[in-house]
Amino acid sequence: MKSAVETLNPTRVRLTVEVPFEELKDSLDAAYKKINQQVTVKGFRKGKVPARVIDQRFGRGAVLEEAVNDALPKFYTDAVNEAELSVLGQPEVDITELKDGETLNFTAEVDIRPSIEIPDFSGIEVEVDAVEVTDEDVDKAVEELRERFASTAPVERAAEDGDVVTIDLQAKVDGEVLEDGVADGVSYTIGSGELLEGIDDAVKGLEAGGEATFTSELKGGSAAGKEAEVTVKVTQVAKRELPELDDEFAQLASEFDTIEELRADSRKRLENMKQYDQATQAQERVLEKLLDLVEVPVPEKLLEDEINTRKHNLEHHQLGQMGLDLAKYLEIQGKTEEEFDAETKEAAVKGIKTQFVLDELVKQEKLNVNQEELTEHLMRRAASSGMSPDQFAQAVVEGGQVPLLVGEVARGKALAVVVEKATVKDTNGEIIDLDDEEDETESAEASAEETPAESAEEKTEG
């Protein structure tokens, strides 16, 4: 076999492959054997029909077609390996010449990973938000905890903002009560915005036993998105009562004895959260600066597939769960379809470039992933997916996704290398030392989960 590579552009090549006919022998033998098992010829036992009879009865062309289909993947893979190409996705193959007994010639056009040069990134500087926790922040956190321990007491008066009402609901569309439009004994806090638009105005001023009707667009169910006439009946009005902010509350709501200890712990928790947010912000801004430094051509087909995947996931998974379609989502977001398409393309381009650059850094820095790092990453991914570590690990192994997870960890480590060499200052001008490698790598991995090119390479292997 002889092969040559022609570069069509920085992300696409054409392979020209010439295969001497004798190298098709194994595939021809396999083709005759396969056809033998499928046909019946009078006078011959099944599977024992001679090759010359198969040629006469079914045509040599059918055998050659079967043999070529069997052989092409191997010759294509050999040509790719010989040229040391990192291909993305499936090739477009064209058989240019097939002469029985002489030669098989074909071309294969395929996308490849572009060649990338990583410049010196040690001069990257970014600014992040300072970690500042105010007394107001602590007050808010403690108040939120206090809200969780609120109690309710029935009152005999009209419902007001903040009250908890028990209500019965009935929704009609076009005068017909919906099968899934009736709910009794629903508990609702007035002003929370957790139910239908317009319900707050309907129930405010009603006492137990009072009724009101209003019109609202349904958020979910069989008539999601449609205007409905909703009847609401209040069966109880209750006032929320908050506990006093004293030592007794601290002992009830936490492991601390005094309210001051509880406030101090709340301040520490807020500081830790803001430090984590600061580290994540540093990662994102360093990555942005790094991508600005590197010229990264993006394969057109890979970009098209990634855009389509993002749109499909949004429309059929995320929005579907919320009972929305794309048109309603864009209306809520205040965006045109053109703006949405532009934003989706921009995000897809960034995702592809990020993987290409970080993967190149993994090679350049000779970064490896050990079992402990992979296990820790797997456990984090399991927690975010709502599965147990064992269930998630089983799904990963059965789906052949282990290399994807390894890639995620390796890219996280690559980004951590860049952040370590960058200068990170907060808005007060203070230099931030992001030396907590565990948190740093964990944040980096969050932006380096399964990416388009990795998926394309998986498809190539299939």
Short mmCIF file of C-alpha atoms in Angstrom, two decimals:
data_model
loop_
_atom_site.label_atom_id
_atom_site.label_comp_id
_atom_site.label_asym_id
_atom_site.label_seq_id
_atom_site.Cartn_x
_atom_site.Cartn_y
_atom_site.Cartn_z
CA MET A 1 0.00 0.00 0.00
CA LYS A 2 1.19 3.51 -0.83
CA SER A 3 -0.33 6.70 0.54
CA ALA A 4 0.19 10.44 0.26
CA VAL A 5 -1.24 13.38 2.20
CA GLU A 6 -2.42 16.67 0.70
CA THR A 7 -3.17 19.54 3.08
CA LEU A 8 -6.38 21.24 2.00
CA ASN A 9 -6.40 23.76 4.85
CA PRO A 10 -5.01 23.86 8.41
CA THR A 11 -7.77 21.51 9.64
CA ARG A 12 -8.46 19.22 6.67
CA VAL A 13 -6.40 16.83 4.55
CA ARG A 14 -6.91 14.50 1.60
CA LEU A 15 -5.33 11.06 1.72
CA THR A 16 -4.59 9.36 -1.59
CA VAL A 17 -4.16 5.60 -1.18
CA GLU A 18 -3.02 2.98 -3.73
CA VAL A 19 -3.57 -0.67 -2.79
CA PRO A 20 -2.04 -3.51 -4.88
CA PHE A 21 -4.72 -6.09 -5.63
CA GLU A 22 -2.89 -8.89 -3.83
CA GLU A 23 -3.41 -7.01 -0.56
CA LEU A 24 -7.17 -7.51 -1.02
CA LYS A 25 -6.81 -11.32 -0.90
CA ASP A 26 -7.97 -11.72 2.73
CA SER A 27 -10.98 -9.46 2.12
CA LEU A 28 -11.86 -11.30 -1.10
CA ASP A 29 -11.71 -14.65 0.71
CA ALA A 30 -13.94 -13.21 3.45
CA ALA A 31 -16.37 -11.86 0.84
CA TYR A 32 -16.73 -15.27 -0.87
CA LYS A 33 -17.22 -16.91 2.52
CA LYS A 34 -19.89 -14.40 3.55
CA ILE A 35 -21.80 -14.71 0.25
CA ASN A 36 -21.51 -18.49 0.51
CA GLN A 37 -23.38 -18.41 3.80
CA GLN A 38 -26.15 -16.27 2.32
CA VAL A 39 -26.95 -17.99 -0.99
CA THR A 40 -28.32 -21.35 -2.14
CA VAL A 41 -27.24 -22.88 -5.44
CA LYS A 42 -28.79 -26.12 -6.68
CA GLY A 43 -26.27 -28.95 -6.77
CA PHE A 44 -24.06 -27.50 -4.05
CA ARG A 45 -24.26 -27.75 -0.28
CA LYS A 46 -24.79 -24.49 1.57
CA GLY A 47 -21.44 -22.84 2.15
CA LYS A 48 -19.67 -25.02 -0.43
CA VAL A 49 -20.39 -23.06 -3.61
CA PRO A 50 -17.13 -22.56 -5.62
CA ALA A 51 -15.90 -19.00 -6.22
CA ARG A 52 -16.27 -19.34 -10.00
CA VAL A 53 -19.95 -20.31 -9.59
CA ILE A 54 -20.58 -17.32 -7.32
CA ASP A 55 -18.95 -15.09 -9.96
CA GLN A 56 -21.15 -16.58 -12.69
CA ARG A 57 -24.41 -16.53 -10.74
CA PHE A 58 -24.11 -13.31 -8.75
CA GLY A 59 -21.38 -11.38 -10.54
CA ARG A 60 -17.78 -10.67 -9.69
CA GLY A 61 -18.80 -7.08 -9.02
CA ALA A 62 -20.83 -8.07 -5.97
CA VAL A 63 -17.81 -9.89 -4.54
CA LEU A 64 -15.49 -6.95 -5.20
CA GLU A 65 -17.94 -4.53 -3.56
CA GLU A 66 -18.14 -6.71 -0.45
CA ALA A 67 -14.35 -7.09 -0.34
CA VAL A 68 -13.68 -3.37 -0.76
CA ASN A 69 -16.21 -2.43 1.94
CA ASP A 70 -14.45 -4.86 4.26
CA ALA A 71 -10.92 -3.66 3.40
CA LEU A 72 -11.34 0.11 3.24
CA PRO A 73 -11.42 0.81 7.02
CA LYS A 74 -8.13 -1.05 7.53
CA PHE A 75 -6.31 0.65 4.63
CA TYR A 76 -7.66 4.03 5.71
CA THR A 77 -6.49 3.47 9.30
CA ASP A 78 -3.06 2.30 8.07
CA ALA A 79 -2.71 5.46 5.95
CA VAL A 80 -3.74 7.68 8.90
CA ASN A 81 -1.21 5.98 11.20
CA GLU A 82 1.53 6.12 8.59
CA ALA A 83 1.02 9.88 8.21
CA GLU A 84 0.71 10.30 12.02
CA LEU A 85 -2.52 12.25 11.67
CA SER A 86 -4.86 13.12 14.54
CA VAL A 87 -8.18 12.80 12.71
CA LEU A 88 -11.58 14.10 13.81
CA GLY A 89 -14.82 12.45 12.77
CA GLN A 90 -15.54 10.20 9.82
CA PRO A 91 -13.76 10.57 6.46
CA GLU A 92 -15.40 11.24 3.10
CA VAL A 93 -14.15 8.34 0.97
CA ASP A 94 -14.16 8.24 -2.81
CA ILE A 95 -13.02 5.14 -4.75
CA THR A 96 -11.17 6.60 -7.73
CA GLU A 97 -10.12 3.34 -9.40
CA LEU A 98 -10.88 -0.34 -8.97
CA LYS A 99 -9.32 -2.71 -11.51
CA ASP A 100 -9.98 -6.38 -10.91
CA GLY A 101 -6.67 -8.15 -10.42
CA GLU A 102 -4.67 -4.92 -10.57
CA THR A 103 -5.32 -2.14 -8.07
CA LEU A 104 -7.65 -0.30 -5.71
CA ASN A 105 -7.18 3.45 -5.48
CA PHE A 106 -9.20 5.75 -3.21
CA THR A 107 -9.11 9.17 -1.59
CA ALA A 108 -10.29 10.12 1.90
CA GLU A 109 -10.91 13.67 3.05
CA VAL A 110 -11.03 14.13 6.80
CA ASP A 111 -10.75 16.85 9.44
CA ILE A 112 -7.63 16.84 11.61
CA ARG A 113 -6.48 18.54 14.76
CA PRO A 114 -4.64 21.70 13.72
CA SER A 115 -0.99 22.22 14.55
CA ILE A 116 -0.82 24.69 17.44
CA GLU A 117 2.12 26.64 18.84
CA ILE A 118 1.78 27.66 22.48
CA PRO A 119 3.65 30.94 23.10
CA ASP A 120 5.18 32.00 26.41
CA PHE A 121 2.23 32.52 28.74
CA SER A 122 4.13 33.49 31.89
CA GLY A 123 3.30 37.16 31.33
CA ILE A 124 -0.46 36.74 31.60
CA GLU A 125 -2.03 39.12 34.13
CA VAL A 126 -5.68 39.17 35.21
CA GLU A 127 -7.80 40.98 37.78
CA VAL A 128 -10.40 39.26 39.94
CA ASP A 129 -12.91 40.37 42.56
CA ALA A 130 -11.51 40.87 46.05
CA VAL A 131 -12.71 38.54 48.81
CA GLU A 132 -14.70 40.87 51.03
CA VAL A 133 -17.45 39.78 53.42
CA THR A 134 -19.45 42.65 54.92
CA ASP A 135 -21.62 42.69 58.02
CA GLU A 136 -24.59 42.98 55.62
CA ASP A 137 -23.52 39.73 53.93
CA VAL A 138 -23.43 37.98 57.30
CA ASP A 139 -26.80 39.48 58.27
CA LYS A 140 -28.33 38.14 55.05
CA ALA A 141 -26.89 34.64 55.56
CA VAL A 142 -28.15 34.46 59.14
CA GLU A 143 -31.55 35.80 58.06
CA GLU A 144 -31.80 33.08 55.40
CA LEU A 145 -31.07 30.48 58.10
CA ARG A 146 -33.67 32.10 60.30
CA GLU A 147 -36.23 31.86 57.47
CA ARG A 148 -35.63 28.10 57.29
CA PHE A 149 -36.68 27.77 60.94
CA ALA A 150 -39.80 29.90 60.59
CA SER A 151 -43.06 28.48 61.89
CA THR A 152 -46.62 29.28 60.88
CA ALA A 153 -49.72 29.97 62.93
CA PRO A 154 -53.29 30.18 61.49
CA VAL A 155 -54.91 33.61 61.66
CA GLU A 156 -58.48 34.77 61.14
CA ARG A 157 -57.94 37.71 58.81
CA ALA A 158 -57.39 38.54 55.15
CA ALA A 159 -54.18 37.23 53.54
CA GLU A 160 -51.21 39.61 53.28
CA ASP A 161 -47.75 39.58 51.70
CA GLY A 162 -45.55 36.95 53.36
CA ASP A 163 -48.46 34.89 54.66
CA VAL A 164 -48.64 31.16 53.96
CA VAL A 165 -51.98 30.25 52.45
CA THR A 166 -53.42 26.80 51.83
CA ILE A 167 -55.28 26.83 48.54
CA ASP A 168 -57.26 24.70 46.08
CA LEU A 169 -56.66 25.37 42.38
CA GLN A 170 -58.65 24.61 39.23
CA ALA A 171 -57.45 25.54 35.73
CA LYS A 172 -59.64 25.75 32.62
CA VAL A 173 -58.58 26.16 29.00
CA ASP A 174 -61.31 27.05 26.49
CA GLY A 175 -63.88 26.46 29.23
CA GLU A 176 -62.77 22.88 29.91
CA VAL A 177 -61.20 21.81 33.22
CA LEU A 178 -57.82 20.23 32.53
CA GLU A 179 -57.26 16.66 33.76
CA ASP A 180 -54.00 17.78 35.34
CA GLY A 181 -55.34 21.22 36.20
CA VAL A 182 -56.80 20.49 39.63
CA ALA A 183 -54.79 20.62 42.88
CA ASP A 184 -56.05 20.72 46.47
CA GLY A 185 -54.29 21.62 49.70
CA VAL A 186 -51.40 23.48 48.08
CA SER A 187 -49.24 25.50 50.47
CA TYR A 188 -48.08 28.82 49.03
CA THR A 189 -46.16 31.77 50.45
CA ILE A 190 -47.54 35.01 49.05
CA GLY A 191 -44.84 36.93 47.21
CA SER A 192 -42.57 33.93 46.65
CA GLY A 193 -43.29 33.80 42.91
CA GLU A 194 -43.27 30.00 43.02
CA LEU A 195 -46.66 29.41 41.40
CA LEU A 196 -48.60 31.13 38.64
CA GLU A 197 -48.26 34.73 37.59
CA GLY A 198 -51.16 36.73 39.00
CA ILE A 199 -51.84 34.47 41.96
CA ASP A 200 -50.45 36.93 44.52
CA ASP A 201 -52.94 39.65 43.53
CA ALA A 202 -55.75 37.05 43.47
CA VAL A 203 -55.26 35.71 47.01
CA LYS A 204 -54.24 38.91 48.80
CA GLY A 205 -57.23 40.24 50.70
CA LEU A 206 -59.01 36.86 50.81
CA GLU A 207 -59.91 35.20 54.09
CA ALA A 208 -60.32 31.43 54.61
CA GLY A 209 -63.22 30.33 52.40
CA GLY A 210 -62.67 33.16 49.90
CA GLU A 211 -62.40 32.56 46.15
CA ALA A 212 -60.98 34.44 43.16
CA THR A 213 -60.51 33.84 39.44
CA PHE A 214 -57.63 35.13 37.34
CA THR A 215 -55.99 34.48 33.97
CA SER A 216 -52.45 33.16 33.72
CA GLU A 217 -50.14 31.36 31.30
CA LEU A 218 -49.51 27.79 32.46
CA LYS A 219 -45.85 26.94 33.09
CA GLY A 220 -46.12 23.16 32.83
CA GLY A 221 -48.44 20.21 32.31
CA SER A 222 -50.52 19.20 29.31
CA ALA A 223 -51.39 22.81 28.41
CA ALA A 224 -48.03 24.42 29.09
CA GLY A 225 -47.73 27.83 27.45
CA LYS A 226 -51.50 28.30 27.07
CA GLU A 227 -53.65 30.96 28.74
CA ALA A 228 -55.87 29.44 31.43
CA GLU A 229 -58.69 30.67 33.63
CA VAL A 230 -57.62 29.74 37.14
CA THR A 231 -59.94 29.58 40.14
CA VAL A 232 -58.24 29.73 43.52
CA LYS A 233 -59.94 29.04 46.86
CA VAL A 234 -58.22 29.90 50.14
CA THR A 235 -58.84 27.26 52.84
CA GLN A 236 -56.43 28.67 55.46
CA VAL A 237 -54.39 31.79 56.11
CA ALA A 238 -51.30 31.43 58.32
CA LYS A 239 -48.78 33.99 59.50
CA ARG A 240 -45.08 33.16 59.34
CA GLU A 241 -43.30 33.62 62.66
CA LEU A 242 -39.53 33.94 62.75
CA PRO A 243 -37.48 32.85 65.78
CA GLU A 244 -35.63 35.49 67.80
CA LEU A 245 -31.96 35.93 66.85
CA ASP A 246 -30.50 34.87 70.18
CA ASP A 247 -28.33 32.14 71.68
CA GLU A 248 -31.33 29.81 71.85
CA PHE A 249 -31.74 30.11 68.07
CA ALA A 250 -28.01 29.43 67.55
CA GLN A 251 -28.32 26.22 69.55
CA LEU A 252 -31.45 25.22 67.60
CA ALA A 253 -30.06 25.95 64.12
CA SER A 254 -26.39 24.97 64.51
CA GLU A 255 -23.76 23.28 66.65
CA PHE A 256 -22.87 26.62 68.28
CA ASP A 257 -23.87 27.89 71.71
CA THR A 258 -24.06 31.60 70.97
CA ILE A 259 -25.36 33.80 68.17
CA GLU A 260 -21.92 35.42 67.88
CA GLU A 261 -20.31 32.04 67.23
CA LEU A 262 -22.96 31.35 64.60
CA ARG A 263 -22.27 34.70 62.92
CA ALA A 264 -18.52 34.06 62.96
CA ASP A 265 -19.05 30.67 61.30
CA SER A 266 -21.33 32.26 58.69
CA ARG A 267 -18.62 34.82 57.91
CA LYS A 268 -16.04 32.06 57.49
CA ARG A 269 -18.31 30.08 55.18
CA LEU A 270 -18.96 33.16 53.05
CA GLU A 271 -15.22 33.83 52.84
CA ASN A 272 -14.58 30.27 51.67
CA MET A 273 -17.31 30.56 49.04
CA LYS A 274 -15.92 33.85 47.76
CA GLN A 275 -12.40 32.44 47.67
CA TYR A 276 -13.64 29.54 45.56
CA ASP A 277 -15.51 31.96 43.28
CA GLN A 278 -12.35 34.05 43.06
CA ALA A 279 -10.29 31.01 42.03
CA THR A 280 -12.88 30.08 39.41
CA GLN A 281 -12.91 33.64 38.12
CA ALA A 282 -9.11 33.57 37.87
CA GLN A 283 -9.27 30.33 35.88
CA GLU A 284 -11.79 31.73 33.44
CA ARG A 285 -9.93 35.00 32.88
CA VAL A 286 -6.54 33.33 32.51
CA LEU A 287 -8.05 30.95 29.97
CA GLU A 288 -9.49 33.90 28.03
CA LYS A 289 -6.03 35.55 27.91
CA LEU A 290 -4.39 32.28 26.88
CA LEU A 291 -6.86 31.77 24.01
CA ASP A 292 -6.17 35.33 22.86
CA LEU A 293 -2.46 34.46 22.59
CA VAL A 294 -2.93 31.37 20.42
CA GLU A 295 -4.05 31.15 16.80
CA VAL A 296 -6.44 28.19 16.64
CA PRO A 297 -8.14 27.24 13.35
CA VAL A 298 -11.47 25.45 13.89
CA PRO A 299 -12.63 22.58 11.60
CA GLU A 300 -15.88 23.62 9.91
CA LYS A 301 -17.61 20.24 10.20
CA LEU A 302 -16.65 19.90 13.87
CA LEU A 303 -18.01 23.39 14.57
CA GLU A 304 -21.25 22.64 12.72
CA ASP A 305 -21.74 19.42 14.69
CA GLU A 306 -21.00 21.15 17.99
CA ILE A 307 -23.49 23.95 17.30
CA ASN A 308 -26.18 21.42 16.39
CA THR A 309 -25.44 19.39 19.53
CA ARG A 310 -25.72 22.45 21.77
CA LYS A 311 -29.03 23.47 20.19
CA HIS A 312 -30.42 19.94 20.42
CA ASN A 313 -29.48 19.62 24.11
CA LEU A 314 -31.04 22.98 24.92
CA GLU A 315 -34.29 22.38 23.03
CA HIS A 316 -34.88 18.71 23.80
CA HIS A 317 -33.43 18.39 27.31
CA GLN A 318 -33.11 21.64 29.25
CA LEU A 319 -36.10 23.52 27.82
CA GLY A 320 -38.19 20.37 27.52
CA GLN A 321 -37.91 19.80 31.26
CA MET A 322 -39.17 23.35 31.86
CA GLY A 323 -42.08 23.00 29.44
CA LEU A 324 -40.66 25.63 27.09
CA ASP A 325 -39.82 25.69 23.41
CA LEU A 326 -37.02 27.71 21.81
CA ALA A 327 -39.31 30.54 20.70
CA LYS A 328 -40.67 31.05 24.24
CA TYR A 329 -37.16 30.81 25.71
CA LEU A 330 -35.89 33.51 23.36
CA GLU A 331 -38.88 35.68 24.25
CA ILE A 332 -38.10 35.34 27.96
CA GLN A 333 -34.42 36.08 27.34
CA GLY A 334 -35.26 39.05 25.13
CA LYS A 335 -33.11 37.73 22.29
CA THR A 336 -33.65 37.31 18.57
CA GLU A 337 -32.93 33.99 16.85
CA GLU A 338 -29.97 35.64 15.12
CA GLU A 339 -28.51 36.74 18.46
CA PHE A 340 -29.04 33.24 19.87
CA ASP A 341 -27.30 31.64 16.87
CA ALA A 342 -24.36 34.04 17.17
CA GLU A 343 -23.97 33.33 20.90
CA THR A 344 -24.21 29.57 20.35
CA LYS A 345 -21.55 29.70 17.65
CA GLU A 346 -19.27 31.82 19.84
CA ALA A 347 -19.60 29.36 22.74
CA ALA A 348 -18.97 26.39 20.43
CA VAL A 349 -15.84 27.99 18.96
CA LYS A 350 -14.52 28.74 22.43
CA GLY A 351 -15.16 25.16 23.59
CA ILE A 352 -13.29 23.67 20.63
CA LYS A 353 -10.37 26.10 20.92
CA THR A 354 -10.12 25.44 24.65
CA GLN A 355 -9.74 21.73 24.15
CA PHE A 356 -7.20 22.06 21.35
CA VAL A 357 -5.03 24.47 23.35
CA LEU A 358 -5.19 22.58 26.66
CA ASP A 359 -4.55 19.23 24.96
CA GLU A 360 -1.46 20.73 23.31
CA LEU A 361 -0.34 21.96 26.74
CA VAL A 362 -0.81 18.47 28.17
CA LYS A 363 1.66 17.16 25.57
CA GLN A 364 4.03 20.11 25.95
CA GLU A 365 4.15 19.87 29.74
CA LYS A 366 4.18 16.02 29.65
CA LEU A 367 1.28 15.86 32.12
CA ASN A 368 -0.04 12.49 33.26
CA VAL A 369 -3.14 11.46 35.21
CA ASN A 370 -2.75 9.01 38.08
CA GLN A 371 -5.40 6.72 39.50
CA GLU A 372 -6.01 8.88 42.58
CA GLU A 373 -6.67 11.98 40.46
CA LEU A 374 -9.01 10.06 38.19
CA THR A 375 -10.90 8.60 41.15
CA GLU A 376 -11.34 12.02 42.78
CA HIS A 377 -12.60 13.48 39.51
CA LEU A 378 -14.97 10.56 39.02
CA MET A 379 -16.44 11.08 42.49
CA ARG A 380 -17.02 14.79 41.80
CA ARG A 381 -18.70 14.00 38.50
CA ALA A 382 -20.84 11.35 40.17
CA ALA A 383 -21.98 13.83 42.83
CA SER A 384 -22.93 16.42 40.19
CA SER A 385 -24.86 13.80 38.19
CA GLY A 386 -26.87 12.63 41.20
CA MET A 387 -25.48 9.09 40.92
CA SER A 388 -23.48 7.09 43.43
CA PRO A 389 -19.75 6.75 42.63
CA ASP A 390 -20.23 3.03 41.90
CA GLN A 391 -23.16 3.66 39.54
CA PHE A 392 -21.32 6.45 37.75
CA ALA A 393 -18.12 4.40 37.43
CA GLN A 394 -20.08 1.48 35.99
CA ALA A 395 -21.79 3.75 33.46
CA VAL A 396 -18.44 5.27 32.47
CA VAL A 397 -16.78 1.90 31.94
CA GLU A 398 -19.73 0.38 30.07
CA GLY A 399 -19.94 3.44 27.84
CA GLY A 400 -16.22 3.41 27.08
CA GLN A 401 -15.94 6.91 28.56
CA VAL A 402 -12.81 6.42 30.69
CA PRO A 403 -10.54 8.19 28.14
CA LEU A 404 -12.91 11.17 28.22
CA LEU A 405 -12.57 11.50 31.98
CA VAL A 406 -8.80 11.16 31.75
CA GLY A 407 -8.83 13.98 29.19
CA GLU A 408 -10.89 16.19 31.49
CA VAL A 409 -8.45 15.73 34.37
CA ALA A 410 -5.42 16.29 32.14
CA ARG A 411 -6.85 19.53 30.73
CA GLY A 412 -7.65 20.70 34.26
CA LYS A 413 -4.01 20.15 35.20
CA ALA A 414 -2.84 21.98 32.07
CA LEU A 415 -4.94 25.03 32.91
CA ALA A 416 -3.67 24.92 36.50
CA VAL A 417 -0.10 25.15 35.12
CA VAL A 418 -0.99 28.33 33.23
CA VAL A 419 -2.77 29.88 36.23
CA GLU A 420 0.21 29.11 38.47
CA LYS A 421 2.52 31.10 36.16
CA ALA A 422 0.07 33.98 35.69
CA THR A 423 -0.13 37.10 37.83
CA VAL A 424 -3.52 37.34 39.50
CA LYS A 425 -4.47 40.56 41.33
CA ASP A 426 -7.70 41.47 43.04
CA THR A 427 -9.57 44.75 42.63
CA ASN A 428 -7.64 46.14 45.61
CA GLY A 429 -4.35 45.57 43.78
CA GLU A 430 -3.33 42.68 46.01
CA ILE A 431 -1.55 39.72 44.37
CA ILE A 432 -3.55 36.52 44.88
CA ASP A 433 -1.66 33.29 45.57
CA LEU A 434 -3.76 30.44 44.23
CA ASP A 435 -1.65 27.71 45.79
CA ASP A 436 -4.49 25.37 46.79
CA GLU A 437 -3.84 22.87 44.00
CA GLU A 438 -6.85 20.68 44.77
CA ASP A 439 -9.34 23.53 44.48
CA GLU A 440 -7.46 24.98 41.51
CA THR A 441 -7.47 21.73 39.56
CA GLU A 442 -11.10 21.03 40.48
CA SER A 443 -12.14 24.44 39.14
CA ALA A 444 -10.13 23.90 35.97
CA GLU A 445 -11.72 20.51 35.36
CA ALA A 446 -15.14 22.13 35.45
CA SER A 447 -14.30 23.96 32.20
CA ALA A 448 -12.62 20.92 30.65
CA GLU A 449 -15.35 18.28 30.65
CA GLU A 450 -16.20 16.27 27.53
CA THR A 451 -15.52 18.44 24.52
CA PRO A 452 -16.39 18.41 20.81
CA ALA A 453 -13.09 17.16 19.39
CA GLU A 454 -12.97 14.36 21.95
CA SER A 455 -16.43 13.23 20.90
CA ALA A 456 -15.41 13.39 17.26
CA GLU A 457 -12.41 11.17 17.94
CA GLU A 458 -14.67 8.66 19.70
CA LYS A 459 -16.83 8.52 16.57
CA THR A 460 -13.72 7.99 14.45
CA GLU A 461 -12.85 4.88 16.40
CA GLY A 462 -16.36 3.46 16.01
#
